[in-house]
PDB file of C-alpha atoms in Angstrom:
ATOM      1  CA  UNK A   1       0.269  24.057   4.758  1.00 73.00           C
ATOM      2  CA  UNK A   2      -0.875  20.955   2.904  1.00 78.00           C
ATOM      3  CA  UNK A   3       0.498  22.317  -0.380  1.00 77.00           C
ATOM      4  CA  UNK A   4       3.936  22.804   1.154  1.00 81.00           C
ATOM      5  CA  UNK A   5       3.950  19.293   2.613  1.00 87.00           C
ATOM      6  CA  UNK A   6       2.866  17.865  -0.736  1.00 87.00           C
ATOM      7  CA  UNK A   7       5.628  19.816  -2.495  1.00 81.00           C
ATOM      8  CA  UNK A   8       8.258  18.519  -0.092  1.00 86.00           C
ATOM      9  CA  UNK A   9       7.063  14.941  -0.595  1.00 91.00           C
ATOM     10  CA  UNK A  10       7.203  15.319  -4.369  1.00 87.00           C
ATOM     11  CA  UNK A  11      10.710  16.804  -4.227  1.00 83.00           C
ATOM     12  CA  UNK A  12      11.856  13.963  -1.957  1.00 88.00           C
ATOM     13  CA  UNK A  13      10.493  11.272  -4.275  1.00 91.00           C
ATOM     14  CA  UNK A  14      12.011  12.929  -7.346  1.00 87.00           C
ATOM     15  CA  UNK A  15      15.360  13.210  -5.570  1.00 86.00           C
ATOM     16  CA  UNK A  16      15.268   9.521  -4.679  1.00 91.00           C
ATOM     17  CA  UNK A  17      14.498   8.592  -8.274  1.00 93.00           C
ATOM     18  CA  UNK A  18      17.288  10.789  -9.656  1.00 92.00           C
ATOM     19  CA  UNK A  19      19.895   9.919  -7.017  1.00 92.00           C
ATOM     20  CA  UNK A  20      22.414   8.269  -9.387  1.00 94.00           C
ATOM     21  CA  UNK A  21      22.308  11.233 -11.759  1.00 93.00           C
ATOM     22  CA  UNK A  22      22.594  13.715  -8.901  1.00 89.00           C
ATOM     23  CA  UNK A  23      25.535  11.820  -7.404  1.00 93.00           C
ATOM     24  CA  UNK A  24      27.303  11.775 -10.775  1.00 95.00           C
ATOM     25  CA  UNK A  25      26.729  15.529 -11.189  1.00 93.00           C
ATOM     26  CA  UNK A  26      28.078  16.192  -7.683  1.00 93.00           C
ATOM     27  CA  UNK A  27      31.134  14.041  -8.423  1.00 95.00           C
ATOM     28  CA  UNK A  28      31.803  15.961 -11.636  1.00 95.00           C
ATOM     29  CA  UNK A  29      31.390  19.268  -9.807  1.00 94.00           C
ATOM     30  CA  UNK A  30      33.832  18.184  -7.091  1.00 95.00           C
ATOM     31  CA  UNK A  31      36.348  17.220  -9.780  1.00 94.00           C
ATOM     32  CA  UNK A  32      36.001  20.635 -11.435  1.00 92.00           C
ATOM     33  CA  UNK A  33      36.334  22.428  -8.081  1.00 92.00           C
ATOM     34  CA  UNK A  34      39.353  20.317  -7.167  1.00 91.00           C
ATOM     35  CA  UNK A  35      41.030  21.080 -10.476  1.00 90.00           C
ATOM     36  CA  UNK A  36      40.350  24.803 -10.103  1.00 89.00           C
ATOM     37  CA  UNK A  37      41.741  24.862  -6.565  1.00 88.00           C
ATOM     38  CA  UNK A  38      44.781  22.779  -7.539  1.00 88.00           C
ATOM     39  CA  UNK A  39      45.604  25.079 -10.460  1.00 86.00           C
ATOM     40  CA  UNK A  40      44.987  28.232  -8.413  1.00 86.00           C
ATOM     41  CA  UNK A  41      42.324  29.572 -10.728  1.00 83.00           C
ATOM     42  CA  UNK A  42      41.397  33.250 -11.047  1.00 85.00           C
ATOM     43  CA  UNK A  43      38.188  33.116  -8.999  1.00 88.00           C
ATOM     44  CA  UNK A  44      37.530  36.842  -8.620  1.00 89.00           C
ATOM     45  CA  UNK A  45      37.797  37.602 -12.336  1.00 89.00           C
ATOM     46  CA  UNK A  46      35.398  34.817 -13.243  1.00 90.00           C
ATOM     47  CA  UNK A  47      32.626  35.689 -10.791  1.00 91.00           C
ATOM     48  CA  UNK A  48      30.898  38.404 -12.833  1.00 93.00           C
ATOM     49  CA  UNK A  49      30.675  36.415 -16.110  1.00 94.00           C
ATOM     50  CA  UNK A  50      29.574  33.317 -14.193  1.00 94.00           C
ATOM     51  CA  UNK A  51      26.882  35.303 -12.367  1.00 95.00           C
ATOM     52  CA  UNK A  52      25.679  36.652 -15.710  1.00 95.00           C
ATOM     53  CA  UNK A  53      25.408  33.146 -17.115  1.00 96.00           C
ATOM     54  CA  UNK A  54      23.584  32.040 -13.968  1.00 96.00           C
ATOM     55  CA  UNK A  55      21.076  34.874 -14.320  1.00 97.00           C
ATOM     56  CA  UNK A  56      20.460  33.993 -17.978  1.00 97.00           C
ATOM     57  CA  UNK A  57      19.986  30.340 -17.040  1.00 96.00           C
ATOM     58  CA  UNK A  58      17.493  31.225 -14.301  1.00 96.00           C
ATOM     59  CA  UNK A  59      15.494  33.413 -16.678  1.00 97.00           C
ATOM     60  CA  UNK A  60      15.539  30.706 -19.351  1.00 96.00           C
ATOM     61  CA  UNK A  61      14.352  28.057 -16.897  1.00 94.00           C
ATOM     62  CA  UNK A  62      11.579  30.327 -15.609  1.00 94.00           C
ATOM     63  CA  UNK A  63      10.411  31.144 -19.132  1.00 93.00           C
ATOM     64  CA  UNK A  64      10.576  27.662 -20.640  1.00 92.00           C
ATOM     65  CA  UNK A  65       9.809  25.198 -17.852  1.00 89.00           C
ATOM     66  CA  UNK A  66       6.007  25.368 -18.070  1.00 89.00           C
ATOM     67  CA  UNK A  67       6.030  24.585 -21.798  1.00 87.00           C
ATOM     68  CA  UNK A  68       8.655  21.864 -21.352  1.00 85.00           C
ATOM     69  CA  UNK A  69       6.316  20.126 -18.906  1.00 83.00           C
ATOM     70  CA  UNK A  70       3.345  20.495 -21.295  1.00 83.00           C
ATOM     71  CA  UNK A  71       1.797  23.205 -19.184  1.00 81.00           C
ATOM     72  CA  UNK A  72       1.507  26.985 -19.435  1.00 82.00           C
ATOM     73  CA  UNK A  73       1.658  30.075 -17.286  1.00 82.00           C
ATOM     74  CA  UNK A  74      -2.154  30.055 -17.293  1.00 79.00           C
ATOM     75  CA  UNK A  75      -2.092  26.818 -15.320  1.00 80.00           C
ATOM     76  CA  UNK A  76      -0.195  28.459 -12.453  1.00 79.00           C
ATOM     77  CA  UNK A  77      -3.163  29.471 -10.365  1.00 83.00           C
ATOM     78  CA  UNK A  78      -1.855  29.330  -6.788  1.00 86.00           C
ATOM     79  CA  UNK A  79       1.032  31.085  -5.127  1.00 86.00           C
ATOM     80  CA  UNK A  80       2.610  27.695  -4.421  1.00 82.00           C
ATOM     81  CA  UNK A  81       2.812  27.011  -8.155  1.00 82.00           C
ATOM     82  CA  UNK A  82       4.588  30.306  -8.758  1.00 87.00           C
ATOM     83  CA  UNK A  83       6.873  29.732  -5.773  1.00 87.00           C
ATOM     84  CA  UNK A  84       7.799  26.291  -7.099  1.00 85.00           C
ATOM     85  CA  UNK A  85       8.531  27.686 -10.559  1.00 88.00           C
ATOM     86  CA  UNK A  86      10.659  30.474  -9.081  1.00 93.00           C
ATOM     87  CA  UNK A  87      12.513  28.021  -6.827  1.00 92.00           C
ATOM     88  CA  UNK A  88      13.258  25.702  -9.737  1.00 92.00           C
ATOM     89  CA  UNK A  89      14.507  28.664 -11.789  1.00 95.00           C
ATOM     90  CA  UNK A  90      16.747  29.829  -8.943  1.00 96.00           C
ATOM     91  CA  UNK A  91      18.059  26.269  -8.571  1.00 94.00           C
ATOM     92  CA  UNK A  92      18.830  26.153 -12.289  1.00 95.00           C
ATOM     93  CA  UNK A  93      20.736  29.416 -11.994  1.00 97.00           C
ATOM     94  CA  UNK A  94      22.603  28.144  -8.933  1.00 96.00           C
ATOM     95  CA  UNK A  95      23.635  24.987 -10.766  1.00 95.00           C
ATOM     96  CA  UNK A  96      24.872  27.092 -13.680  1.00 96.00           C
ATOM     97  CA  UNK A  97      26.852  29.274 -11.278  1.00 96.00           C
ATOM     98  CA  UNK A  98      28.293  26.235  -9.513  1.00 95.00           C
ATOM     99  CA  UNK A  99      29.674  24.838 -12.769  1.00 95.00           C
ATOM    100  CA  UNK A 100      30.435  28.045 -14.693  1.00 94.00           C
ATOM    101  CA  UNK A 101      32.407  29.825 -11.982  1.00 94.00           C
ATOM    102  CA  UNK A 102      35.199  27.271 -11.590  1.00 93.00           C
ATOM    103  CA  UNK A 103      35.302  26.570 -15.331  1.00 93.00           C
ATOM    104  CA  UNK A 104      35.625  30.263 -16.171  1.00 92.00           C
ATOM    105  CA  UNK A 105      38.136  30.682 -13.351  1.00 92.00           C
ATOM    106  CA  UNK A 106      40.237  27.924 -14.891  1.00 89.00           C
ATOM    107  CA  UNK A 107      40.131  29.771 -18.193  1.00 85.00           C
ATOM    108  CA  UNK A 108      41.752  32.711 -16.403  1.00 70.00           C
ATOM    109  CA  UNK A 109      39.997  35.539 -18.148  1.00 49.00           C
ATOM    110  CA  UNK A 110      37.204  37.874 -17.162  1.00 49.00           C
ATOM    111  CA  UNK A 111      35.560  37.721 -20.589  1.00 53.00           C
ATOM    112  CA  UNK A 112      35.221  34.162 -21.909  1.00 50.00           C
ATOM    113  CA  UNK A 113      34.171  35.340 -25.374  1.00 55.00           C
ATOM    114  CA  UNK A 114      37.407  37.284 -25.970  1.00 58.00           C
ATOM    115  CA  UNK A 115      40.590  35.705 -27.253  1.00 56.00           C
ATOM    116  CA  UNK A 116      43.276  34.862 -24.757  1.00 55.00           C
ATOM    117  CA  UNK A 117      46.527  36.689 -25.297  1.00 52.00           C
TER     118      UNK A 117
END
């Protein structure tokens, strides 16, 4: 239980330190959502490619985060460490989905890598 309480305290302090950046990111996301709603974007067509990008982002975060923090997978000894890494990876994927879905919906195509006709 102590590990969970410690994790929550660390997350809270990091959130307080990054509040201006988080607020700016939320403002940008609201602007993108508002634009997509105003222009009646093609939400359903964009969901699958956005989910694919989100999955790739989550995998990339899971695979690279330990080395980016000057650590390694060998340092993850407790289940709380693995749970934190998985939660951060899921959060990275969710952020990618939150931004990619409306942006791809605004594009109006199911496959963003194909030319628009």
